[in-house]
PDB file of C-alpha atoms in Angstrom:
ATOM      1  CA  MET A   1      -0.060   0.032   0.002  1.00 53.00           C
ATOM      2  CA  ALA A   2       1.176   3.110  -0.969  1.00 53.00           C
ATOM      3  CA  SER A   3       2.831   5.775   2.107  1.00 48.00           C
ATOM      4  CA  ILE A   4       2.943   9.389   0.981  1.00 48.00           C
ATOM      5  CA  SER A   5       3.935  12.508   2.733  1.00 46.00           C
ATOM      6  CA  LEU A   6       1.274  15.512   3.100  1.00 46.00           C
ATOM      7  CA  PRO A   7       3.180  18.899   2.466  1.00 47.00           C
ATOM      8  CA  ASN A   8       3.058  21.514   5.020  1.00 50.00           C
ATOM      9  CA  TYR A   9       0.501  24.191   5.105  1.00 43.00           C
ATOM     10  CA  SER A  10      -0.595  27.017   7.213  1.00 43.00           C
ATOM     11  CA  LEU A  11      -3.568  28.222   8.540  1.00 40.00           C
ATOM     12  CA  PRO A  12      -4.585  32.165   8.804  1.00 43.00           C
ATOM     13  CA  SER A  13      -3.973  33.473  11.791  1.00 40.00           C
ATOM     14  CA  LEU A  14      -6.929  33.934  14.276  1.00 38.00           C
ATOM     15  CA  LEU A  15      -5.281  36.000  17.067  1.00 42.00           C
ATOM     16  CA  PRO A  16      -5.979  39.466  17.524  1.00 44.00           C
ATOM     17  CA  ALA A  17      -3.064  41.749  17.236  1.00 45.00           C
ATOM     18  CA  GLN A  18      -0.946  41.532  20.849  1.00 46.00           C
ATOM     19  CA  LYS A  19       1.673  43.480  22.169  1.00 46.00           C
ATOM     20  CA  PRO A  20       4.809  40.906  22.818  1.00 45.00           C
ATOM     21  CA  THR A  21       4.676  39.662  26.597  1.00 45.00           C
ATOM     22  CA  PRO A  22       6.486  36.751  28.165  1.00 44.00           C
ATOM     23  CA  GLN A  23       3.311  34.344  26.957  1.00 45.00           C
ATOM     24  CA  PHE A  24       3.709  35.183  23.278  1.00 38.00           C
ATOM     25  CA  TYR A  25       6.257  34.975  20.771  1.00 36.00           C
ATOM     26  CA  SER A  26       7.636  38.557  19.390  1.00 40.00           C
ATOM     27  CA  SER A  27       7.663  36.766  15.652  1.00 38.00           C
ATOM     28  CA  GLN A  28       4.855  36.903  13.133  1.00 42.00           C
ATOM     29  CA  HIS A  29       4.533  33.269  12.661  1.00 42.00           C
ATOM     30  CA  LEU A  30       3.485  31.385  15.790  1.00 38.00           C
ATOM     31  CA  PRO A  31       4.356  27.142  16.058  1.00 40.00           C
ATOM     32  CA  LEU A  32       1.162  25.784  16.627  1.00 38.00           C
ATOM     33  CA  LEU A  33       2.154  21.630  16.330  1.00 37.00           C
ATOM     34  CA  SER A  34       4.890  19.763  15.355  1.00 37.00           C
ATOM     35  CA  LYS A  35       4.465  16.683  15.609  1.00 38.00           C
ATOM     36  CA  PRO A  36       4.839  13.330  13.307  1.00 38.00           C
ATOM     37  CA  SER A  37       1.525  11.475  13.031  1.00 37.00           C
ATOM     38  CA  HIS A  38      -0.076   8.558  10.663  1.00 38.00           C
ATOM     39  CA  SER A  39      -3.726   8.424   9.680  1.00 37.00           C
ATOM     40  CA  GLN A  40      -5.735   7.114   7.154  1.00 41.00           C
ATOM     41  CA  PHE A  41      -7.712   9.308   4.368  1.00 44.00           C
ATOM     42  CA  PHE A  42      -9.968   7.528   2.802  1.00 48.00           C
ATOM     43  CA  GLY A  43      -8.417   4.786   2.649  1.00 45.00           C
ATOM     44  CA  LEU A  44      -4.817   5.847   1.636  1.00 49.00           C
ATOM     45  CA  LYS A  45      -2.355   5.605   4.515  1.00 44.00           C
ATOM     46  CA  VAL A  46      -0.866   8.883   4.927  1.00 42.00           C
ATOM     47  CA  SER A  47       2.445   9.972   6.962  1.00 39.00           C
ATOM     48  CA  HIS A  48       2.725  13.573   7.391  1.00 40.00           C
ATOM     49  CA  SER A  49       4.287  16.097   9.951  1.00 37.00           C
ATOM     50  CA  VAL A  50       2.446  18.962  10.509  1.00 36.00           C
ATOM     51  CA  SER A  51       3.656  22.119  11.461  1.00 36.00           C
ATOM     52  CA  LEU A  52       0.969  24.880  11.662  1.00 35.00           C
ATOM     53  CA  SER A  53       1.930  28.930  11.624  1.00 37.00           C
ATOM     54  CA  THR A  54      -0.178  31.861  11.073  1.00 34.00           C
ATOM     55  CA  PRO A  55       1.088  33.626   8.095  1.00 37.00           C
ATOM     56  CA  SER A  56      -1.229  36.250   6.227  1.00 37.00           C
ATOM     57  CA  SER A  57      -1.514  34.301   3.692  1.00 36.00           C
ATOM     58  CA  PHE A  58      -2.686  30.896   2.139  1.00 33.00           C
ATOM     59  CA  PRO A  59      -1.190  29.213  -0.604  1.00 38.00           C
ATOM     60  CA  ALA A  60      -3.229  28.790  -3.625  1.00 37.00           C
ATOM     61  CA  LYS A  61      -3.934  25.618  -4.887  1.00 37.00           C
ATOM     62  CA  THR A  62      -2.268  25.059  -8.338  1.00 37.00           C
ATOM     63  CA  ALA A  63      -4.766  24.396 -11.015  1.00 40.00           C
ATOM     64  CA  ILE A  64      -4.480  21.376 -12.955  1.00 45.00           C
ATOM     65  CA  PHE A  65      -5.595  20.504 -16.513  1.00 48.00           C
ATOM     66  CA  ALA A  66      -6.445  17.403 -18.379  1.00 50.00           C
ATOM     67  CA  LYS A  67      -4.560  16.479 -21.175  1.00 83.00           C
ATOM     68  CA  VAL A  68      -6.794  14.194 -22.496  1.00 91.00           C
ATOM     69  CA  ASN A  69     -10.641  15.293 -23.034  1.00 93.00           C
ATOM     70  CA  LYS A  70     -13.655  13.308 -24.522  1.00 94.00           C
ATOM     71  CA  GLY A  71     -13.332  12.987 -27.987  1.00 95.00           C
ATOM     72  CA  GLN A  72      -9.314  12.549 -28.268  1.00 95.00           C
ATOM     73  CA  VAL A  73      -7.457   9.260 -28.260  1.00 96.00           C
ATOM     74  CA  PRO A  74      -5.421   9.008 -25.060  1.00 96.00           C
ATOM     75  CA  PRO A  75      -1.581   8.518 -25.411  1.00 95.00           C
ATOM     76  CA  SER A  76      -0.819   4.920 -25.850  1.00 96.00           C
ATOM     77  CA  PHE A  77       0.886   2.860 -23.245  1.00 97.00           C
ATOM     78  CA  THR A  78       2.789  -0.666 -21.973  1.00 98.00           C
ATOM     79  CA  LEU A  79       2.857  -1.254 -18.898  1.00 98.00           C
ATOM     80  CA  LYS A  80       3.174  -4.752 -16.552  1.00 98.00           C
ATOM     81  CA  ASP A  81       0.219  -6.333 -15.466  1.00 98.00           C
ATOM     82  CA  GLN A  82       0.179  -8.340 -12.111  1.00 97.00           C
ATOM     83  CA  ASP A  83       1.734 -11.327 -13.729  1.00 97.00           C
ATOM     84  CA  GLY A  84       4.538  -9.569 -15.049  1.00 97.00           C
ATOM     85  CA  LYS A  85       3.543  -9.563 -18.629  1.00 97.00           C
ATOM     86  CA  ASN A  86       3.706  -6.257 -20.845  1.00 98.00           C
ATOM     87  CA  VAL A  87       0.048  -5.318 -21.422  1.00 98.00           C
ATOM     88  CA  SER A  88      -0.244  -2.240 -24.350  1.00 97.00           C
ATOM     89  CA  LEU A  89      -3.319  -0.034 -24.525  1.00 96.00           C
ATOM     90  CA  SER A  90      -3.276  -0.978 -28.160  1.00 94.00           C
ATOM     91  CA  LYS A  91      -4.396  -4.364 -27.711  1.00 93.00           C
ATOM     92  CA  PHE A  92      -8.160  -3.767 -26.797  1.00 93.00           C
ATOM     93  CA  LYS A  93      -8.397  -1.704 -29.774  1.00 89.00           C
ATOM     94  CA  GLY A  94     -11.774  -3.553 -31.621  1.00 94.00           C
ATOM     95  CA  LYS A  95     -13.439  -3.569 -28.197  1.00 95.00           C
ATOM     96  CA  PRO A  96     -14.591  -0.727 -25.781  1.00 97.00           C
ATOM     97  CA  VAL A  97     -12.586  -0.472 -22.735  1.00 97.00           C
ATOM     98  CA  VAL A  98     -12.762   1.176 -19.027  1.00 98.00           C
ATOM     99  CA  VAL A  99      -9.342   2.448 -17.995  1.00 98.00           C
ATOM    100  CA  TYR A 100      -9.855   3.684 -14.113  1.00 98.00           C
ATOM    101  CA  PHE A 101      -7.020   5.210 -12.402  1.00 98.00           C
ATOM    102  CA  TYR A 102      -6.949   4.456  -8.684  1.00 97.00           C
ATOM    103  CA  PRO A 103      -4.705   5.753  -5.810  1.00 96.00           C
ATOM    104  CA  ALA A 104      -3.719   2.268  -4.051  1.00 96.00           C
ATOM    105  CA  ASP A 105      -3.979  -1.551  -3.665  1.00 97.00           C
ATOM    106  CA  GLU A 106      -5.622  -2.878  -0.552  1.00 97.00           C
ATOM    107  CA  THR A 107      -7.054   0.605   0.599  1.00 95.00           C
ATOM    108  CA  PRO A 108     -10.820   1.001   2.024  1.00 95.00           C
ATOM    109  CA  GLY A 109     -12.054   3.225  -0.926  1.00 95.00           C
ATOM    110  CA  CYS A 110      -9.921   1.672  -3.761  1.00 97.00           C
ATOM    111  CA  THR A 111     -11.264  -1.714  -2.642  1.00 97.00           C
ATOM    112  CA  LYS A 112     -14.654  -1.096  -2.815  1.00 97.00           C
ATOM    113  CA  GLN A 113     -14.334   0.002  -6.162  1.00 98.00           C
ATOM    114  CA  ALA A 114     -12.260  -3.110  -7.537  1.00 98.00           C
ATOM    115  CA  CYS A 115     -14.745  -5.075  -5.930  1.00 98.00           C
ATOM    116  CA  ALA A 116     -17.642  -3.141  -7.227  1.00 97.00           C
ATOM    117  CA  PHE A 117     -16.129  -4.068 -10.465  1.00 98.00           C
ATOM    118  CA  ARG A 118     -15.375  -7.547 -10.022  1.00 98.00           C
ATOM    119  CA  ASP A 119     -18.971  -8.053  -9.104  1.00 98.00           C
ATOM    120  CA  SER A 120     -20.407  -6.230 -12.012  1.00 97.00           C
ATOM    121  CA  TYR A 121     -17.860  -7.741 -14.207  1.00 97.00           C
ATOM    122  CA  GLU A 122     -20.455  -9.973 -16.122  1.00 97.00           C
ATOM    123  CA  LYS A 123     -22.226  -6.976 -17.566  1.00 97.00           C
ATOM    124  CA  PHE A 124     -19.046  -5.483 -18.747  1.00 97.00           C
ATOM    125  CA  LYS A 125     -18.447  -8.543 -20.473  1.00 96.00           C
ATOM    126  CA  LYS A 126     -22.345  -8.483 -21.775  1.00 95.00           C
ATOM    127  CA  ALA A 127     -21.449  -4.706 -23.363  1.00 95.00           C
ATOM    128  CA  GLY A 128     -18.093  -6.235 -24.889  1.00 96.00           C
ATOM    129  CA  ALA A 129     -16.074  -4.656 -22.694  1.00 97.00           C
ATOM    130  CA  GLU A 130     -12.542  -5.252 -20.931  1.00 97.00           C
ATOM    131  CA  VAL A 131     -11.247  -3.444 -17.736  1.00 98.00           C
ATOM    132  CA  VAL A 132      -8.049  -2.223 -17.015  1.00 98.00           C
ATOM    133  CA  GLY A 133      -7.019  -0.770 -13.298  1.00 98.00           C
ATOM    134  CA  ILE A 134      -4.126   1.269 -12.858  1.00 98.00           C
ATOM    135  CA  SER A 135      -1.973   2.728  -9.931  1.00 97.00           C
ATOM    136  CA  GLY A 136       1.610   3.338  -8.903  1.00 96.00           C
ATOM    137  CA  ASP A 137       1.740   0.030  -6.898  1.00 97.00           C
ATOM    138  CA  ASP A 138       4.159  -2.894  -8.326  1.00 97.00           C
ATOM    139  CA  THR A 139       3.344  -6.023 -10.148  1.00 98.00           C
ATOM    140  CA  SER A 140       3.589  -7.982  -6.584  1.00 98.00           C
ATOM    141  CA  SER A 141       1.169  -5.821  -4.582  1.00 98.00           C
ATOM    142  CA  HIS A 142      -1.157  -6.060  -7.954  1.00 98.00           C
ATOM    143  CA  LYS A 143      -0.705  -9.750  -7.713  1.00 98.00           C
ATOM    144  CA  ALA A 144      -1.760 -10.182  -3.952  1.00 98.00           C
ATOM    145  CA  PHE A 145      -4.544  -7.741  -4.194  1.00 98.00           C
ATOM    146  CA  ALA A 146      -6.161  -9.150  -7.154  1.00 98.00           C
ATOM    147  CA  LYS A 147      -5.731 -13.167  -5.986  1.00 98.00           C
ATOM    148  CA  LYS A 148      -7.584 -11.775  -2.405  1.00 98.00           C
ATOM    149  CA  TYR A 149     -10.348 -10.104  -3.921  1.00 98.00           C
ATOM    150  CA  ARG A 150     -10.436 -12.558  -6.785  1.00 98.00           C
ATOM    151  CA  LEU A 151     -10.394  -9.771  -9.478  1.00 98.00           C
ATOM    152  CA  PRO A 152     -11.176 -10.882 -12.715  1.00 98.00           C
ATOM    153  CA  PHE A 153      -9.484  -8.254 -14.628  1.00 98.00           C
ATOM    154  CA  THR A 154      -6.197  -6.262 -15.729  1.00 98.00           C
ATOM    155  CA  LEU A 155      -4.175  -4.709 -13.026  1.00 98.00           C
ATOM    156  CA  LEU A 156      -1.321  -2.447 -14.752  1.00 98.00           C
ATOM    157  CA  SER A 157       1.617  -1.235 -12.548  1.00 98.00           C
ATOM    158  CA  ASP A 158       2.445   2.652 -13.060  1.00 97.00           C
ATOM    159  CA  GLU A 159       5.659   3.060 -11.377  1.00 95.00           C
ATOM    160  CA  GLY A 160       6.639   6.285 -11.180  1.00 93.00           C
ATOM    161  CA  ASN A 161       2.946   7.620 -12.383  1.00 94.00           C
ATOM    162  CA  LYS A 162       4.337   8.365 -15.961  1.00 95.00           C
ATOM    163  CA  VAL A 163       0.879   7.293 -17.897  1.00 96.00           C
ATOM    164  CA  ARG A 164      -1.080   8.936 -15.167  1.00 95.00           C
ATOM    165  CA  LYS A 165       1.048  11.920 -15.476  1.00 94.00           C
ATOM    166  CA  ASP A 166       0.367  11.949 -19.691  1.00 95.00           C
ATOM    167  CA  TRP A 167      -3.214  11.409 -19.448  1.00 96.00           C
ATOM    168  CA  GLY A 168      -3.248  14.231 -16.977  1.00 94.00           C
ATOM    169  CA  VAL A 169      -5.128  12.632 -14.122  1.00 95.00           C
ATOM    170  CA  PRO A 170      -5.675  15.108 -11.752  1.00 92.00           C
ATOM    171  CA  SER A 171      -4.709  14.784  -8.103  1.00 90.00           C
ATOM    172  CA  ASP A 172      -6.812  15.720  -4.812  1.00 84.00           C
ATOM    173  CA  LEU A 173      -5.082  17.445  -1.445  1.00 81.00           C
ATOM    174  CA  PHE A 174      -3.053  19.933  -3.114  1.00 79.00           C
ATOM    175  CA  GLY A 175      -1.642  17.303  -5.350  1.00 73.00           C
ATOM    176  CA  ALA A 176      -0.961  14.575  -2.241  1.00 80.00           C
ATOM    177  CA  LEU A 177      -3.599  11.889  -3.091  1.00 86.00           C
ATOM    178  CA  PRO A 178      -3.480  10.326  -6.410  1.00 92.00           C
ATOM    179  CA  GLY A 179      -6.371  10.902  -8.133  1.00 92.00           C
ATOM    180  CA  ARG A 180      -9.936   8.725  -8.711  1.00 96.00           C
ATOM    181  CA  GLN A 181     -10.313   8.832 -12.338  1.00 96.00           C
ATOM    182  CA  THR A 182     -12.377   6.589 -15.163  1.00 97.00           C
ATOM    183  CA  TYR A 183     -12.175   6.665 -18.902  1.00 97.00           C
ATOM    184  CA  VAL A 184     -14.460   5.042 -21.239  1.00 97.00           C
ATOM    185  CA  LEU A 185     -12.623   4.621 -24.767  1.00 97.00           C
ATOM    186  CA  ASP A 186     -15.153   3.099 -27.221  1.00 96.00           C
ATOM    187  CA  LYS A 187     -13.994   0.240 -29.995  1.00 95.00           C
ATOM    188  CA  LYS A 188     -11.820   3.148 -31.886  1.00 95.00           C
ATOM    189  CA  GLY A 189      -9.648   4.253 -28.907  1.00 95.00           C
ATOM    190  CA  VAL A 190     -12.047   7.092 -28.688  1.00 96.00           C
ATOM    191  CA  VAL A 191     -12.310   8.884 -25.016  1.00 97.00           C
ATOM    192  CA  GLN A 192     -15.963   8.837 -24.362  1.00 96.00           C
ATOM    193  CA  LEU A 193     -16.175   9.136 -20.741  1.00 96.00           C
ATOM    194  CA  ILE A 194     -14.104  10.929 -18.369  1.00 96.00           C
ATOM    195  CA  TYR A 195     -15.631  10.302 -14.729  1.00 96.00           C
ATOM    196  CA  ASN A 196     -13.635  11.596 -11.494  1.00 95.00           C
ATOM    197  CA  ASN A 197     -14.689  10.871  -8.153  1.00 93.00           C
ATOM    198  CA  GLN A 198     -12.450  10.576  -5.257  1.00 91.00           C
ATOM    199  CA  PHE A 199     -14.934   9.758  -2.162  1.00 90.00           C
ATOM    200  CA  GLN A 200     -17.922   7.841  -3.953  1.00 94.00           C
ATOM    201  CA  PRO A 201     -15.493   4.864  -5.919  1.00 94.00           C
ATOM    202  CA  GLU A 202     -18.504   2.568  -6.658  1.00 94.00           C
ATOM    203  CA  LYS A 203     -20.033   5.240  -8.504  1.00 95.00           C
ATOM    204  CA  HIS A 204     -17.519   4.501 -11.542  1.00 97.00           C
ATOM    205  CA  ILE A 205     -18.840   1.463 -12.003  1.00 96.00           C
ATOM    206  CA  ASP A 206     -22.577   2.870 -12.409  1.00 95.00           C
ATOM    207  CA  GLU A 207     -21.390   5.568 -14.878  1.00 95.00           C
ATOM    208  CA  THR A 208     -19.385   3.818 -16.794  1.00 96.00           C
ATOM    209  CA  LEU A 209     -22.292   1.154 -17.148  1.00 96.00           C
ATOM    210  CA  LYS A 210     -24.405   3.467 -18.314  1.00 94.00           C
ATOM    211  CA  LEU A 211     -21.931   4.895 -21.159  1.00 94.00           C
ATOM    212  CA  LEU A 212     -21.447   1.146 -22.250  1.00 95.00           C
ATOM    213  CA  GLN A 213     -25.080   0.542 -22.555  1.00 87.00           C
ATOM    214  CA  SER A 214     -25.740   3.996 -25.014  1.00 86.00           C
ATOM    215  CA  LEU A 215     -22.444   2.877 -27.115  1.00 80.00           C
TER     216      LEU A 215
END
């Protein structure tokens, strides 16, 4: 399971102006907390050291623009699957394919999503579609994840997140949490749906099936 570090952010001061006294620092920045901790954020294990201060401004979130849009043919790729075999996107041309990017194996949200795809897999087969999951986990992690939950579809290892970056999958939490985004490509390899929902992973299955049934 992936372990990431949250960047340090600072909070605007809510303290009224006061003259320096022995109880207050004379600096404009008052350290409030500096203690390493671990937490679970929607299934992704987060290691972070929080240091809060009180500057006059809060850093703005950087805008991320997707490189792949509806109606486009996304960049091709070749990645290793859970069995260590190379799999290329071009392999699926001629049939619809669902490519879903998720944060990490063995996390609650990602496990719910994978199992929802598994439980609806016969519906995807009936629609003639393939399902492919992609995350930054290595092949051994994918193999254990697929075996544990009996996942009947392909999981690809995008170590270094090159494909994620090439496709322009946006991140959450100021770039600290890998995004959860699903693409549906038609038989010609053209994107017909882009669905992003980090906090309702099972909704991805409903939206993709709805689109597939209309193709």
